[in-house]
Tab-separated table of C-alpha atoms and ligand atoms in Angstrom:
chain	number	residue	atom	x	y	z
A	15	UNK	CA	-114.978	158.588	2.510
A	16	UNK	CA	-116.772	160.073	5.968
A	17	UNK	CA	-118.312	157.901	7.698
A	18	UNK	CA	-120.714	160.298	9.723
A	19	UNK	CA	-121.634	163.710	8.659
A	20	UNK	CA	-123.451	166.008	11.436
A	21	UNK	CA	-125.647	168.851	9.394
A	22	UNK	CA	-125.920	172.233	11.021
A	23	UNK	CA	-129.105	173.322	9.125
A	24	UNK	CA	-132.500	172.867	9.656
A	25	UNK	CA	-135.641	173.327	7.251
A	26	UNK	CA	-135.640	172.070	3.591
A	27	UNK	CA	-131.539	172.278	2.873
A	28	UNK	CA	-131.265	170.533	6.034
A	29	UNK	CA	-133.125	167.452	4.401
A	30	UNK	CA	-131.568	168.204	1.077
A	31	UNK	CA	-128.228	166.970	2.487
A	32	UNK	CA	-129.425	164.430	4.384
A	33	UNK	CA	-130.919	162.713	1.248
A	34	UNK	CA	-127.196	163.406	-0.574
A	35	UNK	CA	-125.747	161.248	2.737
A	36	UNK	CA	-128.168	158.297	2.543
A	37	UNK	CA	-127.515	158.177	-1.249
A	38	UNK	CA	-123.753	158.056	-0.143
A	39	UNK	CA	-124.134	155.147	2.878
A	40	UNK	CA	-122.849	157.974	5.073
A	41	UNK	CA	-125.000	157.691	8.877
A	42	UNK	CA	-126.547	161.156	9.590
A	43	UNK	CA	-126.659	163.462	12.130
A	44	UNK	CA	-129.075	166.352	12.595
A	45	UNK	CA	-129.100	169.148	15.391
A	46	UNK	CA	-131.829	170.618	16.332
A	47	UNK	CA	-133.559	173.475	18.410
A	48	UNK	CA	-136.457	172.613	20.710
A	49	UNK	CA	-138.645	174.182	18.629
A	50	UNK	CA	-137.990	171.744	15.803
A	51	UNK	CA	-137.885	168.651	17.561
A	52	UNK	CA	-140.831	167.456	15.065
A	53	UNK	CA	-139.416	168.613	12.464
A	54	UNK	CA	-138.907	165.862	9.313
A	55	UNK	CA	-135.010	166.004	9.121
A	56	UNK	CA	-134.867	165.006	12.826
A	57	UNK	CA	-137.382	162.463	11.853
A	58	UNK	CA	-135.419	161.060	9.047
A	59	UNK	CA	-131.846	161.067	10.553
A	60	UNK	CA	-129.944	157.933	11.761
A	61	UNK	CA	-129.239	160.432	14.878
A	62	UNK	CA	-129.715	163.911	16.456
A	63	UNK	CA	-129.379	166.184	19.326
A	64	UNK	CA	-131.388	168.613	20.346
A	65	UNK	CA	-128.962	171.789	20.689
A	66	UNK	CA	-130.829	174.676	22.728
A	67	UNK	CA	-133.663	176.782	23.056
A	68	UNK	CA	-135.709	178.082	19.833
A	69	UNK	CA	-133.078	181.644	19.123
A	70	UNK	CA	-130.669	180.529	16.176
A	71	UNK	CA	-128.295	182.001	18.593
A	72	UNK	CA	-128.739	179.636	21.399
A	73	UNK	CA	-129.202	176.238	18.945
A	74	UNK	CA	-128.472	176.877	15.422
A	75	UNK	CA	-124.843	179.473	15.575
A	76	UNK	CA	-123.803	177.925	18.961
A	77	UNK	CA	-120.848	177.349	17.476
A	78	UNK	CA	-119.545	174.885	20.999
A	79	UNK	CA	-122.608	173.455	21.531
A	80	UNK	CA	-122.576	172.138	18.223
A	81	UNK	CA	-118.694	170.845	18.462
A	82	UNK	CA	-120.198	168.862	21.195
A	83	UNK	CA	-122.847	167.143	19.415
A	84	UNK	CA	-120.008	165.660	17.443
A	85	UNK	CA	-117.967	164.244	19.817
A	86	UNK	CA	-120.639	162.745	21.582
A	87	UNK	CA	-122.094	161.311	18.535
A	88	UNK	CA	-118.704	160.557	16.313
A	89	UNK	CA	-119.260	162.522	13.335
A	90	UNK	CA	-116.427	163.134	11.128
A	91	UNK	CA	-117.562	165.949	8.809
A	92	UNK	CA	-120.033	168.957	9.474
A	93	UNK	CA	-122.555	170.289	6.732
A	94	UNK	CA	-123.144	173.646	7.049
A	95	UNK	CA	-125.662	174.028	4.150
A	96	UNK	CA	-126.570	177.946	3.880
A	97	UNK	CA	-126.984	180.675	6.017
A	98	UNK	CA	-126.366	180.152	9.881
A	99	UNK	CA	-122.223	179.298	10.347
A	100	UNK	CA	-122.191	178.213	6.570
A	101	UNK	CA	-119.824	181.513	6.209
A	102	UNK	CA	-118.446	181.872	9.082
A	103	UNK	CA	-114.683	181.506	9.165
A	104	UNK	CA	-114.173	181.102	12.797
A	105	UNK	CA	-116.865	177.864	12.881
A	106	UNK	CA	-114.702	176.143	10.135
A	107	UNK	CA	-111.255	176.666	11.557
A	108	UNK	CA	-112.733	175.461	15.205
A	109	UNK	CA	-113.712	172.393	13.405
A	110	UNK	CA	-110.286	171.586	12.250
A	111	UNK	CA	-108.815	172.297	15.152
A	112	UNK	CA	-110.905	169.250	16.369
A	113	UNK	CA	-109.969	167.399	13.513
A	114	UNK	CA	-113.533	167.656	12.063
A	115	UNK	CA	-113.553	167.982	8.416
A	116	UNK	CA	-115.775	171.512	7.474
A	117	UNK	CA	-117.344	170.383	4.546
A	118	UNK	CA	-116.990	173.979	2.418
A	119	UNK	CA	-113.432	175.680	1.677
A	120	UNK	CA	-110.967	177.039	4.223
A	121	UNK	CA	-111.516	179.314	6.875
A	122	UNK	CA	-109.001	181.311	4.895
A	123	UNK	CA	-111.244	181.743	1.897
A	124	UNK	CA	-114.075	182.230	4.096
A	125	UNK	CA	-112.245	185.295	5.536
A	126	UNK	CA	-111.130	186.726	1.683
A	127	UNK	CA	-115.021	186.539	0.188
A	128	UNK	CA	-116.599	187.660	3.302
A	129	UNK	CA	-115.283	191.342	3.415
A	130	UNK	CA	-116.276	192.924	-0.012
A	131	UNK	CA	-113.055	194.798	-0.407
A	132	UNK	CA	-110.777	192.227	-0.159
A	133	UNK	CA	-113.241	189.855	-2.289
A	134	UNK	CA	-113.226	192.795	-5.127
A	135	UNK	CA	-109.742	192.970	-4.752
A	136	UNK	CA	-109.160	189.496	-5.515
A	137	UNK	CA	-111.400	188.348	-8.204
A	138	UNK	CA	-109.514	191.634	-10.009
A	139	UNK	CA	-106.673	189.904	-9.152
A	140	UNK	CA	-107.878	186.765	-10.676
A	141	UNK	CA	-109.024	188.276	-14.119
A	142	UNK	CA	-112.587	188.500	-12.959
A	143	UNK	CA	-114.216	192.011	-13.889
A	144	UNK	CA	-115.238	194.240	-11.724
A	145	UNK	CA	-117.390	197.221	-11.176
A	146	UNK	CA	-115.588	200.050	-11.629
A	147	UNK	CA	-114.873	201.936	-8.653
A	148	UNK	CA	-112.555	202.563	-5.476
A	149	UNK	CA	-109.688	199.918	-5.401
A	150	UNK	CA	-110.550	200.281	-1.513
A	151	UNK	CA	-111.850	201.706	1.478
A	152	UNK	CA	-112.795	205.333	1.400
A	153	UNK	CA	-112.764	207.898	4.345
A	154	UNK	CA	-112.571	211.117	2.913
A	155	UNK	CA	-115.305	213.105	1.277
A	156	UNK	CA	-112.336	214.503	-0.874
A	157	UNK	CA	-111.432	211.641	-2.052
A	158	UNK	CA	-115.303	209.428	-2.220
A	159	UNK	CA	-115.688	213.275	-4.481
A	160	UNK	CA	-112.632	212.199	-7.060
A	161	UNK	CA	-113.992	209.274	-7.943
A	162	UNK	CA	-117.582	209.237	-7.994
A	163	UNK	CA	-115.947	212.092	-10.825
A	164	UNK	CA	-113.970	209.834	-12.216
A	165	UNK	CA	-116.512	206.713	-12.670
A	166	UNK	CA	-119.753	209.064	-13.424
A	167	UNK	CA	-122.883	209.390	-11.114
A	168	UNK	CA	-125.104	207.638	-10.303
A	169	UNK	CA	-122.736	206.010	-7.406
A	170	UNK	CA	-123.192	203.387	-5.037
A	171	UNK	CA	-121.990	203.687	-1.646
A	172	UNK	CA	-121.246	199.884	-0.339
A	173	UNK	CA	-120.283	198.580	3.296
A	174	UNK	CA	-117.647	195.844	2.922
A	175	UNK	CA	-118.773	194.050	5.836
A	176	UNK	CA	-122.409	194.488	4.292
A	177	UNK	CA	-124.864	191.635	3.585
A	178	UNK	CA	-128.053	190.507	2.970
A	179	UNK	CA	-128.718	193.774	0.930
A	180	UNK	CA	-127.960	195.747	3.624
A	181	UNK	CA	-125.335	198.768	3.989
A	182	UNK	CA	-125.906	200.146	0.494
A	183	UNK	CA	-126.684	203.853	-0.418
A	184	UNK	CA	-127.052	205.300	-3.976
A	185	UNK	CA	-126.032	208.785	-4.961
A	186	UNK	CA	-127.520	210.188	-7.810
A	187	UNK	CA	-125.070	213.023	-8.697
A	188	UNK	CA	-122.401	215.207	-6.094
A	189	UNK	CA	-124.711	216.621	-3.905
A	190	UNK	CA	-125.859	213.480	-2.193
A	191	UNK	CA	-122.865	212.276	-1.458
A	192	UNK	CA	-121.179	213.285	1.454
A	193	UNK	CA	-124.837	212.651	3.002
A	194	UNK	CA	-124.527	209.181	1.282
A	195	UNK	CA	-121.250	209.057	2.577
A	196	UNK	CA	-121.506	209.847	6.213
A	197	UNK	CA	-125.187	207.287	6.488
A	198	UNK	CA	-123.457	204.792	4.945
A	199	UNK	CA	-120.750	204.354	7.246
A	200	UNK	CA	-122.312	205.256	10.107
A	201	UNK	CA	-125.335	202.878	9.420
A	202	UNK	CA	-122.546	199.740	8.527
A	203	UNK	CA	-120.857	200.697	11.962
A	204	UNK	CA	-123.423	200.244	13.836
A	205	UNK	CA	-125.062	197.219	11.862
A	206	UNK	CA	-121.867	195.541	11.121
A	207	UNK	CA	-119.507	197.043	13.750
A	208	UNK	CA	-117.006	198.013	10.980
A	209	UNK	CA	-117.218	201.188	8.929
A	210	UNK	CA	-115.530	200.533	6.206
A	211	UNK	CA	-117.102	201.699	2.913
A	212	UNK	CA	-116.332	201.596	-0.700
A	213	UNK	CA	-117.634	203.322	-3.683
A	214	UNK	CA	-118.600	201.751	-7.048
A	215	UNK	CA	-120.496	202.745	-10.165
A	216	UNK	CA	-123.997	202.147	-9.705
A	217	UNK	CA	-125.587	200.399	-12.416
A	218	UNK	CA	-129.185	201.245	-13.149
A	219	UNK	CA	-130.461	198.375	-15.287
A	220	UNK	CA	-128.506	194.917	-14.599
A	221	UNK	CA	-129.692	191.478	-14.633
A	222	UNK	CA	-128.196	189.263	-11.667
A	223	UNK	CA	-126.615	186.285	-13.442
A	224	UNK	CA	-124.210	183.790	-11.166
A	225	UNK	CA	-121.662	181.256	-11.645
A	226	UNK	CA	-121.619	177.838	-10.270
A	227	UNK	CA	-118.380	177.178	-9.541
A	228	UNK	CA	-116.116	173.938	-7.576
A	229	UNK	CA	-112.979	173.983	-6.899
A	230	UNK	CA	-111.349	170.844	-5.839
A	231	UNK	CA	-108.753	172.121	-3.513
A	232	UNK	CA	-105.672	170.875	-5.198
A	233	UNK	CA	-105.783	173.571	-8.779
A	234	UNK	CA	-108.740	171.843	-10.224
A	235	UNK	CA	-111.779	174.083	-11.184
A	236	UNK	CA	-114.750	173.603	-13.122
A	237	UNK	CA	-118.040	175.766	-13.257
A	238	UNK	CA	-121.691	174.321	-13.775
A	239	UNK	CA	-122.842	176.917	-16.213
A	240	UNK	CA	-124.622	180.129	-14.757
A	241	UNK	CA	-128.183	181.365	-12.820
A	242	UNK	CA	-130.194	184.168	-13.327
A	243	UNK	CA	-131.263	185.480	-10.439
A	244	UNK	CA	-133.109	189.197	-11.149
A	245	UNK	CA	-136.100	188.449	-10.011
A	246	UNK	CA	-136.156	189.701	-6.323
A	247	UNK	CA	-137.837	191.802	-3.593
A	248	UNK	CA	-135.706	193.877	-1.630
A	249	UNK	CA	-132.432	192.080	-2.576
A	250	UNK	CA	-134.068	188.595	-2.210
A	251	UNK	CA	-134.514	186.256	-3.955
A	252	UNK	CA	-137.696	185.173	-5.250
A	253	UNK	CA	-137.808	183.137	-8.878
A	254	UNK	CA	-133.920	181.527	-10.575
A	255	UNK	CA	-133.674	179.954	-13.573
A	256	UNK	CA	-130.992	178.468	-15.724
A	257	UNK	CA	-129.750	179.134	-17.862
A	258	UNK	CA	-130.189	182.671	-18.282
A	259	UNK	CA	-132.542	183.739	-20.777
A	260	UNK	CA	-130.268	186.759	-21.367
A	261	UNK	CA	-127.013	185.139	-22.545
A	262	UNK	CA	-125.616	182.911	-25.659
A	263	UNK	CA	-123.769	179.650	-25.123
A	264	UNK	CA	-120.621	181.887	-26.477
A	265	UNK	CA	-120.956	184.535	-23.520
A	266	UNK	CA	-121.648	181.562	-20.971
A	267	UNK	CA	-118.509	179.343	-22.229
A	268	UNK	CA	-116.489	182.564	-21.637
A	269	UNK	CA	-117.385	184.076	-18.244
A	270	UNK	CA	-117.929	180.243	-17.035
A	271	UNK	CA	-113.953	179.533	-18.423
A	272	UNK	CA	-112.753	183.163	-16.506
A	273	UNK	CA	-114.462	181.736	-12.859
A	274	UNK	CA	-112.968	178.314	-13.486
A	275	UNK	CA	-109.812	179.404	-13.888
A	276	UNK	CA	-110.612	181.947	-11.050
A	277	UNK	CA	-111.271	179.270	-8.551
A	278	UNK	CA	-108.284	176.734	-9.846
A	279	UNK	CA	-105.453	179.885	-9.758
A	280	UNK	CA	-106.930	180.389	-6.046
A	281	UNK	CA	-107.431	177.121	-5.192
A	282	UNK	CA	-110.618	176.662	-3.534
A	283	UNK	CA	-111.725	173.555	-2.494
A	284	UNK	CA	-116.090	173.109	-2.527
A	285	UNK	CA	-119.281	175.038	-4.108
A	286	UNK	CA	-119.015	178.595	-4.853
A	287	UNK	CA	-121.035	181.213	-6.143
A	288	UNK	CA	-119.560	183.841	-8.001
A	289	UNK	CA	-122.717	187.037	-8.414
A	290	UNK	CA	-121.902	189.017	-11.456
A	291	UNK	CA	-124.554	191.977	-12.483
A	292	UNK	CA	-124.951	191.757	-16.296
A	293	UNK	CA	-125.587	195.292	-18.236
A	294	UNK	CA	-125.193	195.938	-22.268
A	295	UNK	CA	-123.152	192.491	-22.516
A	296	UNK	CA	-120.697	193.267	-19.511
A	297	UNK	CA	-120.303	191.043	-16.393
A	298	UNK	CA	-119.640	192.913	-13.467
A	299	UNK	CA	-118.591	190.906	-10.209
A	300	UNK	CA	-120.394	192.008	-6.838
A	301	UNK	CA	-119.521	188.979	-4.390
A	302	UNK	CA	-118.569	185.398	-4.042
A	303	UNK	CA	-120.580	183.079	-1.537
A	304	UNK	CA	-118.594	180.867	-0.029
A	305	UNK	CA	-121.282	177.507	0.391
A	306	UNK	CA	-124.251	175.809	-0.746
A	307	UNK	CA	-127.298	178.503	-2.823
A	308	UNK	CA	-130.695	178.086	-2.014
A	309	UNK	CA	-131.186	177.833	-5.886
A	310	UNK	CA	-128.751	175.120	-7.063
A	311	UNK	CA	-131.360	172.790	-8.014
A	312	UNK	CA	-131.690	174.816	-11.064
A	313	UNK	CA	-128.278	173.488	-11.639
A	314	UNK	CA	-129.023	170.302	-10.548
A	315	UNK	CA	-131.669	169.931	-12.729
A	316	UNK	CA	-129.749	170.878	-16.555
A	317	UNK	CA	-126.591	169.161	-15.373
A	318	UNK	CA	-127.791	166.358	-13.914
A	319	UNK	CA	-125.173	166.191	-11.405
A	320	UNK	CA	-125.412	165.982	-7.681
A	321	UNK	CA	-123.757	169.267	-6.043
A	322	UNK	CA	-124.142	168.154	-2.696
A	323	UNK	CA	-122.586	164.735	-3.369
A	324	UNK	CA	-119.276	166.517	-4.977
A	325	UNK	CA	-118.862	168.839	-2.213
A	326	UNK	CA	-119.125	165.620	0.419
A	327	UNK	CA	-116.797	164.208	-2.506
A	328	UNK	CA	-114.525	166.841	-2.997
A	329	UNK	CA	-114.143	167.609	1.582
A	330	UNK	CA	-113.620	164.382	1.974
A	331	UNK	CA	-110.220	164.326	-0.788
A	332	UNK	CA	-112.167	161.909	-3.431
A	333	UNK	CA	-112.092	164.733	-5.873
A	334	UNK	CA	-114.726	166.054	-8.249
A	335	UNK	CA	-116.775	163.049	-10.286
A	336	UNK	CA	-116.567	165.196	-13.656
A	337	UNK	CA	-114.594	167.222	-16.004
A	338	UNK	CA	-115.524	170.731	-17.716
A	339	UNK	CA	-116.375	168.845	-20.887
A	340	UNK	CA	-118.409	166.116	-18.798
A	341	UNK	CA	-120.818	168.891	-18.011
A	342	UNK	CA	-123.600	169.453	-20.976
A	343	UNK	CA	-126.410	171.529	-20.375
A	344	UNK	CA	-129.728	170.278	-20.968
A	345	UNK	CA	-132.412	172.326	-21.419
A	346	UNK	CA	-134.223	174.778	-18.807
A	347	UNK	CA	-135.151	174.525	-15.015
A	348	UNK	CA	-136.866	177.341	-13.070
A	349	UNK	CA	-137.052	177.579	-8.997
A	350	UNK	CA	-139.681	179.542	-6.895
A	351	UNK	CA	-139.220	179.854	-3.257
A	352	UNK	CA	-142.657	179.075	-1.542
A	353	UNK	CA	-142.591	181.343	1.367
A	354	UNK	CA	-145.250	181.317	4.255
A	355	UNK	CA	-145.627	185.390	3.710
A	356	UNK	CA	-148.655	187.271	2.575
A	357	UNK	CA	-148.550	187.047	-1.164
A	358	UNK	CA	-148.418	191.397	-1.315
A	359	UNK	CA	-147.310	192.507	1.787
A	360	UNK	CA	-144.699	189.902	2.360
A	361	UNK	CA	-145.277	189.612	6.215
A	362	UNK	CA	-144.594	186.594	7.670
A	363	UNK	CA	-147.454	183.785	8.241
A	364	UNK	CA	-145.981	181.255	10.736
A	365	UNK	CA	-149.279	178.753	11.588
A	366	UNK	CA	-150.026	175.141	11.056
A	367	UNK	CA	-149.998	174.030	7.579
A	368	UNK	CA	-153.567	171.712	7.761
A	369	UNK	CA	-153.281	170.289	4.342
A	370	UNK	CA	-149.650	170.477	2.327
A	371	UNK	CA	-149.711	168.608	-1.342
A	372	UNK	CA	-147.045	168.698	-4.008
A	373	UNK	CA	-147.309	168.881	-7.631
A	374	UNK	CA	-145.889	165.460	-9.267
A	375	UNK	CA	-145.127	164.202	-12.683
A	376	UNK	CA	-142.251	164.768	-15.393
A	377	UNK	CA	-139.933	167.463	-14.637
A	378	UNK	CA	-140.671	168.143	-10.745
A	379	UNK	CA	-139.150	168.139	-7.888
A	380	UNK	CA	-139.945	170.251	-4.411
A	381	UNK	CA	-137.739	170.715	-2.215
A	382	UNK	CA	-139.206	170.780	1.551
A	383	UNK	CA	-139.235	169.321	5.082
A	384	UNK	CA	-143.086	170.185	6.023
A	385	UNK	CA	-146.264	168.194	5.909
A	386	UNK	CA	-150.150	168.196	6.449
A	387	UNK	CA	-149.656	169.211	10.159
A	388	UNK	CA	-146.765	170.472	10.571
A	389	UNK	CA	-146.597	174.066	12.791
A	390	UNK	CA	-144.430	176.564	11.529
A	391	UNK	CA	-142.019	178.139	14.518
A	392	UNK	CA	-142.069	181.544	14.216
A	393	UNK	CA	-138.452	181.797	15.678
A	394	UNK	CA	-136.649	181.529	11.872
A	395	UNK	CA	-136.631	182.478	8.083
A	396	UNK	CA	-139.798	182.052	5.924
A	397	UNK	CA	-138.829	179.386	3.180
A	398	UNK	CA	-140.706	176.043	3.117
A	399	UNK	CA	-140.062	174.999	0.218
A	400	UNK	CA	-139.014	175.397	-3.235
A	401	UNK	CA	-140.676	174.343	-6.431
A	402	UNK	CA	-137.756	173.374	-8.769
A	403	UNK	CA	-139.161	172.384	-12.780
A	404	UNK	CA	-137.264	171.247	-15.477
A	405	UNK	CA	-138.225	171.237	-19.409
A	406	UNK	CA	-136.459	170.357	-22.606
A	407	UNK	CA	-136.728	174.261	-23.410
A	408	UNK	CA	-138.228	177.621	-21.637
A	409	UNK	CA	-141.682	177.086	-22.939
A	410	UNK	CA	-141.938	173.502	-21.834
A	411	UNK	CA	-140.629	174.701	-18.479
A	412	UNK	CA	-142.857	177.195	-18.143
A	413	UNK	CA	-145.918	175.920	-19.201
A	414	UNK	CA	-145.070	172.874	-16.865
A	415	UNK	CA	-144.336	175.109	-14.183
A	416	UNK	CA	-148.054	176.858	-14.561
A	417	UNK	CA	-149.790	173.321	-13.855
A	418	UNK	CA	-147.365	172.371	-11.118
A	419	UNK	CA	-148.181	175.882	-9.508
A	420	UNK	CA	-152.093	174.920	-10.016
A	421	UNK	CA	-151.578	171.725	-8.294
A	422	UNK	CA	-149.759	172.317	-5.128
A	423	UNK	CA	-152.027	172.998	-2.366
A	424	UNK	CA	-151.216	174.743	0.949
A	425	UNK	CA	-153.759	175.420	3.363
A	426	UNK	CA	-154.194	176.743	6.876
A	427	UNK	CA	-150.986	180.227	6.134
A	428	UNK	CA	-150.367	182.429	3.499
A	429	UNK	CA	-148.104	181.670	0.915
A	430	UNK	CA	-145.940	183.414	-1.925
A	431	UNK	CA	-148.028	180.666	-4.395
A	432	UNK	CA	-150.252	183.198	-5.805
A	433	UNK	CA	-147.639	185.394	-6.549
A	434	UNK	CA	-146.054	182.805	-8.781
A	435	UNK	CA	-149.873	182.133	-10.450
A	436	UNK	CA	-149.880	185.528	-11.667
A	437	UNK	CA	-145.890	185.770	-12.845
A	438	UNK	CA	-145.726	182.849	-15.065
A	439	UNK	CA	-148.874	184.509	-16.984
A	440	UNK	CA	-147.011	187.837	-17.362
A	441	UNK	CA	-145.636	188.588	-20.946
A	442	UNK	CA	-142.400	189.654	-19.691
A	443	UNK	CA	-141.693	187.175	-17.633
A	444	UNK	CA	-142.782	184.991	-20.264
A	445	UNK	CA	-140.150	186.542	-22.846
A	446	UNK	CA	-136.953	186.614	-20.273
A	447	UNK	CA	-137.554	190.380	-20.230
A	448	UNK	CA	-136.685	191.867	-16.754
A	449	UNK	CA	-133.902	193.226	-14.775
A	450	UNK	CA	-132.967	193.277	-11.008
A	451	UNK	CA	-136.338	196.269	-10.545
A	452	UNK	CA	-138.847	194.490	-12.651
A	453	UNK	CA	-140.144	193.003	-9.306
A	454	UNK	CA	-140.439	195.785	-7.405
A	455	UNK	CA	-141.899	197.583	-10.261
A	456	UNK	CA	-144.794	195.243	-10.905
A	457	UNK	CA	-145.479	194.799	-6.878
A	458	UNK	CA	-145.929	198.385	-6.834
A	459	UNK	CA	-148.213	198.536	-9.853
A	460	UNK	CA	-150.328	195.704	-8.189
A	461	UNK	CA	-151.032	197.606	-5.261
B	734	ADP	P1	-125.390	191.468	-0.053
B	734	ADP	O1	-124.079	191.399	-0.113
B	734	ADP	O2	-126.087	192.591	0.988
B	734	ADP	O3	-126.320	190.919	-0.862
B	734	ADP	P2	-124.453	192.509	-2.850
B	734	ADP	O4	-122.961	193.136	-3.338
B	734	ADP	O5	-124.378	191.145	-3.546
B	734	ADP	O6	-124.858	192.917	-1.566
B	734	ADP	O7	-125.484	194.008	-3.798
B	734	ADP	C1	-127.288	192.982	-3.365
B	734	ADP	C2	-128.101	193.768	-4.552
B	734	ADP	O8	-127.761	195.541	-4.685
B	734	ADP	C3	-127.383	193.435	-5.772
B	734	ADP	O9	-128.256	192.303	-6.152
B	734	ADP	C4	-127.877	194.444	-6.321
B	734	ADP	O10	-129.289	194.432	-6.687
B	734	ADP	C5	-127.572	195.532	-5.534
B	734	ADP	N1	-126.592	196.333	-6.282
B	734	ADP	C6	-125.245	196.063	-5.279
B	734	ADP	N2	-123.982	196.836	-6.110
B	734	ADP	C7	-124.879	197.836	-7.302
B	734	ADP	C8	-124.368	198.262	-7.976
B	734	ADP	N3	-122.928	198.559	-8.100
B	734	ADP	N4	-125.274	198.903	-8.796
B	734	ADP	C9	-126.383	198.418	-8.965
B	734	ADP	N5	-127.218	197.570	-8.026
B	734	ADP	C10	-126.491	197.490	-6.989
């Protein structure tokens, strides 16, 4: 087991990882920018190192400073959290070269999944169902026309290097294709320095369903069921739940089994999420994230398993603590992402939180690094906390969520709490009847 883990992140996820380390009796080091000197993770860690000024590129993305902080403090492993350097293959390679363990998969696996064309090709080879489309990059309009005619319109053109919902263009018919191909390529080139794009069928009313997987790096793979993250705004997840209201036990076991086998065959190590669009009973792979996800707590709530403990165990060579047959699903969980944003316009609302009171009681978990008097710096993303609610079934979970949202107090700034108070009373949400476009349509109607 590791002696000392350096946490290369901030906010709620830094605290989340710190808690797991404390439980396992592992010493903790956190790094922080000058803007985060008063952050909760800095106060609670055994040691902290200031690694630079507020902008992320000078601090949380500064590989040299983070490696130096490991050397100074004698940390033997790094947990990257999510975002920042968590899917940076070069970072994983540099740590390995310094004999520091990256708590995550190998640099090579990160590289494969970071290139969407390569990821899709790999998924297909491993028996994971993919969206029909081109086999690789498409450059010629003639070829694009042929493929689009074959799979049928509408089609979507996606950047191989894309991420965060950027670099995608939809062509409804052949008339749109040429311009969609050209703009997608030039936007991808400008945004990612790589203009490779590919074509796939555009699914009109899918749900976003993702499978939590783990590999032990020695050929064993397991799945922890799925999460439904269809409630999105600008491709950003807002509300996540497990299990998906749309799947039955048979579909769950089937897609979970396919993913676990693929992870085993790949020789993957650590936590991963295989993301699908789901429409008319079919799953279509879109991408794999090679890290812990923001929404991992809903999976923890229904399985009772601490996924960060598992990540640390696997990275230290101790293997997974569970076999597939030990993973049982119990009840229903929902997570709401509470952002420091206007609940209608979603413009960021940094400032000082004058009063912060979290709900409690059975089935309630709040993961947050903020407190009364905390000043939210304007440099980072606006997530200030996550409310995770668990119940024996979806109805009980929703009742509890409504009550917890009423108890939650965040004064001094605007937050997205009012949006969740509206959603929890909505009939479609109560029925679990929504797709990836539902929230945007709902918000447009409310305006
Ligand atoms: P990113 O890495 O940028 O998040 P993804 O491939 O995960 O890109 O896609 C992000 C979102 O774009 C999906 O959740 C979905 O809303 C939409 N999307 C992607 N591919 C398709 C498709 N083939 N059909 C319909 N929507 C799609």
